[in-house]
Short mmCIF file of C-alpha atoms in Angstrom, two decimals:
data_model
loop_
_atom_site.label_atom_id
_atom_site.label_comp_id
_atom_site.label_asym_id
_atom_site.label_seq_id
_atom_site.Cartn_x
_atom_site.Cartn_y
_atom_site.Cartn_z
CA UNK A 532 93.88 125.04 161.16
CA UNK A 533 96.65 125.56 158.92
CA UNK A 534 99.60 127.69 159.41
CA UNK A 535 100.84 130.38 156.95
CA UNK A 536 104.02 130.25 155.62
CA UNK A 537 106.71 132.49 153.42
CA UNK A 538 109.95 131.04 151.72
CA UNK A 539 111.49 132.44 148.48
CA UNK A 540 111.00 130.02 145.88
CA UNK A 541 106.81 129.68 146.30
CA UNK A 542 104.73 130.36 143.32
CA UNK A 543 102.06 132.02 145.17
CA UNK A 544 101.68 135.36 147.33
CA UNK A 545 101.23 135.02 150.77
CA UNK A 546 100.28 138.47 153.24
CA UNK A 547 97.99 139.70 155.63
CA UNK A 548 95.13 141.82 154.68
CA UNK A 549 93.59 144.86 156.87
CA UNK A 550 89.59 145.21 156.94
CA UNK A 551 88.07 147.92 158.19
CA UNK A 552 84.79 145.79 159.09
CA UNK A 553 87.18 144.13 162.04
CA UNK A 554 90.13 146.33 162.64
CA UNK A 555 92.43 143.46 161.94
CA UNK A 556 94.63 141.88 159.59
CA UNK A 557 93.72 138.53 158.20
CA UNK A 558 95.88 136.07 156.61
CA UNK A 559 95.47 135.11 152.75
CA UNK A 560 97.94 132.78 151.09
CA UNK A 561 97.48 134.34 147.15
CA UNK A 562 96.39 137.65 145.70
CA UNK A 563 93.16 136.18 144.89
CA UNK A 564 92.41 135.36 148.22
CA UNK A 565 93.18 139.31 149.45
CA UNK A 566 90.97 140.51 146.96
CA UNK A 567 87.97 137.98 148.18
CA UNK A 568 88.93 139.48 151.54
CA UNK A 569 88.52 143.35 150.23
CA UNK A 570 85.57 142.24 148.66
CA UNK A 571 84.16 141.06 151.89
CA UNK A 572 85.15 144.39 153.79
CA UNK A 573 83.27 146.02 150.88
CA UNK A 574 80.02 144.26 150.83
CA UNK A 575 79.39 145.51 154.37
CA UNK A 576 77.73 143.67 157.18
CA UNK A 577 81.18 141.44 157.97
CA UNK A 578 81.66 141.03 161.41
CA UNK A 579 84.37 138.82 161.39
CA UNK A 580 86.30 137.14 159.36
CA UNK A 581 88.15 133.84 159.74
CA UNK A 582 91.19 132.54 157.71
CA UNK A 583 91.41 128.72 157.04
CA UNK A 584 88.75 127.91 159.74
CA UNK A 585 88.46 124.37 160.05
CA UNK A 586 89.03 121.15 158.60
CA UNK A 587 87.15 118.27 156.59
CA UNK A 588 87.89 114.96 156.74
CA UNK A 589 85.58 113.04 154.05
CA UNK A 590 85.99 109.59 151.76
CA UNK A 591 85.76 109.24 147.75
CA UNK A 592 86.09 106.60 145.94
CA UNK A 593 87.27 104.48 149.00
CA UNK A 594 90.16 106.94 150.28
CA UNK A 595 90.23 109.69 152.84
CA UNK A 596 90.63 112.92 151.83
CA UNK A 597 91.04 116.28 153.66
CA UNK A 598 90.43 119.81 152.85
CA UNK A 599 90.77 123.48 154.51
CA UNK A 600 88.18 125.84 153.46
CA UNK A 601 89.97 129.57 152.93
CA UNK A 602 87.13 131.92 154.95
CA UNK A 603 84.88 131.68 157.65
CA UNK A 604 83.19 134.90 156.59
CA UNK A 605 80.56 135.99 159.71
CA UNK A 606 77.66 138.73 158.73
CA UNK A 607 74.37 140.08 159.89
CA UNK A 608 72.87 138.34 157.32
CA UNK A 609 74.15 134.73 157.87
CA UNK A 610 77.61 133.34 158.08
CA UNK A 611 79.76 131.90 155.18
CA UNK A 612 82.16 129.58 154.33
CA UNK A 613 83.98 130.29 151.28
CA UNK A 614 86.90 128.82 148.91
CA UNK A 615 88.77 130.83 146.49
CA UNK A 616 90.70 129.23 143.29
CA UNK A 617 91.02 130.70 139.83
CA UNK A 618 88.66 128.76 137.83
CA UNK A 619 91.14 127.58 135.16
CA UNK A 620 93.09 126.05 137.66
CA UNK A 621 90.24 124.06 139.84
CA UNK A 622 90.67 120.04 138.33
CA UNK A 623 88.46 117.28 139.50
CA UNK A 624 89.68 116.61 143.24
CA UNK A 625 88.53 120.49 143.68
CA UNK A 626 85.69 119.80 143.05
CA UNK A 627 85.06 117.09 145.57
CA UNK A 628 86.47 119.13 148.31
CA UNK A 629 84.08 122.11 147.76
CA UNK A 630 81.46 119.60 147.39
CA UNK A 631 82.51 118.33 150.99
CA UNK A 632 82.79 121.89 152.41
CA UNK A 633 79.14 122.45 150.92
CA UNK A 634 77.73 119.79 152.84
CA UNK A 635 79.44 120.58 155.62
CA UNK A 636 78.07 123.94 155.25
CA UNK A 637 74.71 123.19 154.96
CA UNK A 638 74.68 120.55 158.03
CA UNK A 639 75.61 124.07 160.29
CA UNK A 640 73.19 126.37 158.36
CA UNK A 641 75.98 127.80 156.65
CA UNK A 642 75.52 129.47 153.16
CA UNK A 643 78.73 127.99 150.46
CA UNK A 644 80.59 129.79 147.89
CA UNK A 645 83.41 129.17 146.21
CA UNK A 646 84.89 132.32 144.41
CA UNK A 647 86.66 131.20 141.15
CA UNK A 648 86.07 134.26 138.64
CA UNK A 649 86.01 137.87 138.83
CA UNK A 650 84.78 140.45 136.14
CA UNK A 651 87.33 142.13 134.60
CA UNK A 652 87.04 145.56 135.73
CA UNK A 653 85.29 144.06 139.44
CA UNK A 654 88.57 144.54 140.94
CA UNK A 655 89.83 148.07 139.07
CA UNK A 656 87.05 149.45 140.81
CA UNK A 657 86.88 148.22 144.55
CA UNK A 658 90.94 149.09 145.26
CA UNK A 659 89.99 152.73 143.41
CA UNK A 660 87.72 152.68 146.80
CA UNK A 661 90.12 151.09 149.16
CA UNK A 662 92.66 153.29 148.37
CA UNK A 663 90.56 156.02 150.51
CA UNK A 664 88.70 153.61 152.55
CA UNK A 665 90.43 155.14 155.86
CA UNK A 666 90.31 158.42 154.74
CA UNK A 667 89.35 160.43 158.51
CA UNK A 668 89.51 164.19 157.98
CA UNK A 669 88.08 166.65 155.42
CA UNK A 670 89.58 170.04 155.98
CA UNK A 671 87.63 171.59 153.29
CA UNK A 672 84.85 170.82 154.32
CA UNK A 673 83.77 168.63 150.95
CA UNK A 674 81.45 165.82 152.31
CA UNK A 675 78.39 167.48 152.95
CA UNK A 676 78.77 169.02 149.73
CA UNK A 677 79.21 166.35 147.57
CA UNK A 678 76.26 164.60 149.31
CA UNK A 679 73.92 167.52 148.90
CA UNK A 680 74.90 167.33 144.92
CA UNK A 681 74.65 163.83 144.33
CA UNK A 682 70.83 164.45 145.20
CA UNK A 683 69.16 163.25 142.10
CA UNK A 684 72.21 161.28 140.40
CA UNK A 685 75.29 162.97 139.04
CA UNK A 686 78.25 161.22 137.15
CA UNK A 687 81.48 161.05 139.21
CA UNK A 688 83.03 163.42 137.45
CA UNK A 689 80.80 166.10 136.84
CA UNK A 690 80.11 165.86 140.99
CA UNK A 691 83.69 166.23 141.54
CA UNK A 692 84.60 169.27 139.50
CA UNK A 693 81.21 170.89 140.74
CA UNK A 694 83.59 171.24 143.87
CA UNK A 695 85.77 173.42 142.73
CA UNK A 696 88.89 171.53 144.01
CA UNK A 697 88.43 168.38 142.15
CA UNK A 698 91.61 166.50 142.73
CA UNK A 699 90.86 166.21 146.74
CA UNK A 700 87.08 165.97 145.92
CA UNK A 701 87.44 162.40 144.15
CA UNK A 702 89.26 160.93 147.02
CA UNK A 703 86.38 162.09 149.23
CA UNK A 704 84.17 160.43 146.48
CA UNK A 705 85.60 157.30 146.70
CA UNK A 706 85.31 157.32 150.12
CA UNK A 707 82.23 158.59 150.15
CA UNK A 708 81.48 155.66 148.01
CA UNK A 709 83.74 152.68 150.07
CA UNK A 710 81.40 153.77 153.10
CA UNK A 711 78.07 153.85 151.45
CA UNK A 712 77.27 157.16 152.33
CA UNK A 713 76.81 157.40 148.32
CA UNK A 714 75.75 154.54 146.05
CA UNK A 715 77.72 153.42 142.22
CA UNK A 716 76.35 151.01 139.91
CA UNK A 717 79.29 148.44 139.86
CA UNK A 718 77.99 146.17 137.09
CA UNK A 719 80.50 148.83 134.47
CA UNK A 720 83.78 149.86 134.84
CA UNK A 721 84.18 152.67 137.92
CA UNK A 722 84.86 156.09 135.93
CA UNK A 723 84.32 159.79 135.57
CA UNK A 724 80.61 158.79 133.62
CA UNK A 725 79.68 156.49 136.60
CA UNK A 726 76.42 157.65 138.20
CA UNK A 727 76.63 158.53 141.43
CA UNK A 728 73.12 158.33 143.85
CA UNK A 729 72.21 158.64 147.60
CA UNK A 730 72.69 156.00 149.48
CA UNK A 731 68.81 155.25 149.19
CA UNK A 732 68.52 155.95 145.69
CA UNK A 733 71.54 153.51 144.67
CA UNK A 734 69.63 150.50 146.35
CA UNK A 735 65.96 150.69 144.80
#
C-alpha cells in the first residue's frame, strides 16, 4: 500500500529482511521493524508474511484519518496484523490508529498486536540463532550427537565442549536451536549456562 523509500538524510533505517519461513525478502522501514520480522521467522508456523498490507481510512473527533498497519503476518495458527513503534515514541494519534487497525482486525477474525517493547536481552539472543539459521552441512558429523546429549537437559556449554570440537559445535547448537530440533528457555539471557532440552522436553 505504501512504497518504500531510501534518501540520505532520513532518520530511520530502511532494508529488506530474508525469512527462512518464506524464502523471501520482506521490506521493513526501521531496525525495529526487521527484528519483529526475525522474530516472526523464529516463532515458527509463518507462512507468509506481508509488509504494509492495507490501508484504514477511519474518523476522530470529526476528521479523517488514515493509517498503514506494518505486517500482515499469516500462520497455521491464525493470521495477524501487527504495528511496530518503540513505546516511548507512540503519542496519542498512535493510539487511535492501532485502535482502528484493532477493529479492523477483529471485523476479519484477525488477532492485533502492536509490538512496542522488547526485553533487553530478547534480541541478543534470537540474532545469536540467526546468525546460523541457514547453516546446511555438518561435515563432522555433530548433529546427531549433540541431540543424543541434550537427552535429559544439558547447559549450552557443557553440550558443546562434550563434542570435542566446541567452536563448530555451538554454531550447530544454535542452529540446532533456530530450527527447533532442540528447545532454550528464552525468558534469561542466551549463554553457556542456558539449558538446553529436546524438542519435546523444552515445550512441557
Amino acid at each position: 500500500m505504501r512504497h518504500f523509500t531510501w534518501r540520505r538524510d532520513q532518520r530511520h533505517r530502511p532494508g529488506l529482511q530474508f525469512l527462512t519461513s518464506t524464502g523471501r525478502h520482506h521490506g521493513a522501514e526501521s531496525l525495529e521493524e526487521s527484528r519483529v520480522l526475525l522474530a516472526l521467522d523464529f516463532a515458527g508456523d509463518v507462512v507468509d508474511v506481508v509488509s504494509q498490507p492495507l490501508k484504514i481510512s477511519f474518523a476522530t473527533c470529526g476528521k479523517r484519518r488514515a493509517h498503514t498497519p506494518d505486517y500482515l503476518a499469516v500462520t497455521r495458527r491464525g493470521v495477524w496484523l501487527i504495528d511496530v513503534r518503540p513505546e516511548p515514541l507512540i503519542k496519542e494519534p498512535d493510539r487511535e490508529s492501532f485502535a482502528a487497525a484493532a477493529e479492523v482486525a477483529v471485523a476479519c477474525g484477525w488477532r492485533y498486536a502492536v509490538a512496542a517493547r522488547w526485553r533487553e536481552h530478547a534480541f541478543a539472543g534470537l540474532d545469536a540463532m540467526a546468525s546460523r539459521r541457514r547453516l546446511r552441512s555438518d561435515p563432522l558429523g555433530l548433529r546427531p550427537v549433540l541431540l543424543a546429549e541434550a537427552g535429559g537437559g544439558r547447559r549450552f556449554g557443557e553440550l558443546a565442549a562434550a563434542t570435542g570440537c566446541e567452536p563448530v559445535a555451538r554454531a550447530q547448537l544454535l542452529h540446532l536451536l533456530w530450527s527447533r530440533q532442540l528447545g532454550v528457555d528464552l525468558a534469561g539471557p542466551l549463554g553457556d549456562r542456558s539449558l538446553v532440552l529436546p524438542a519435546g522436553e523444552a515445550g512441557r
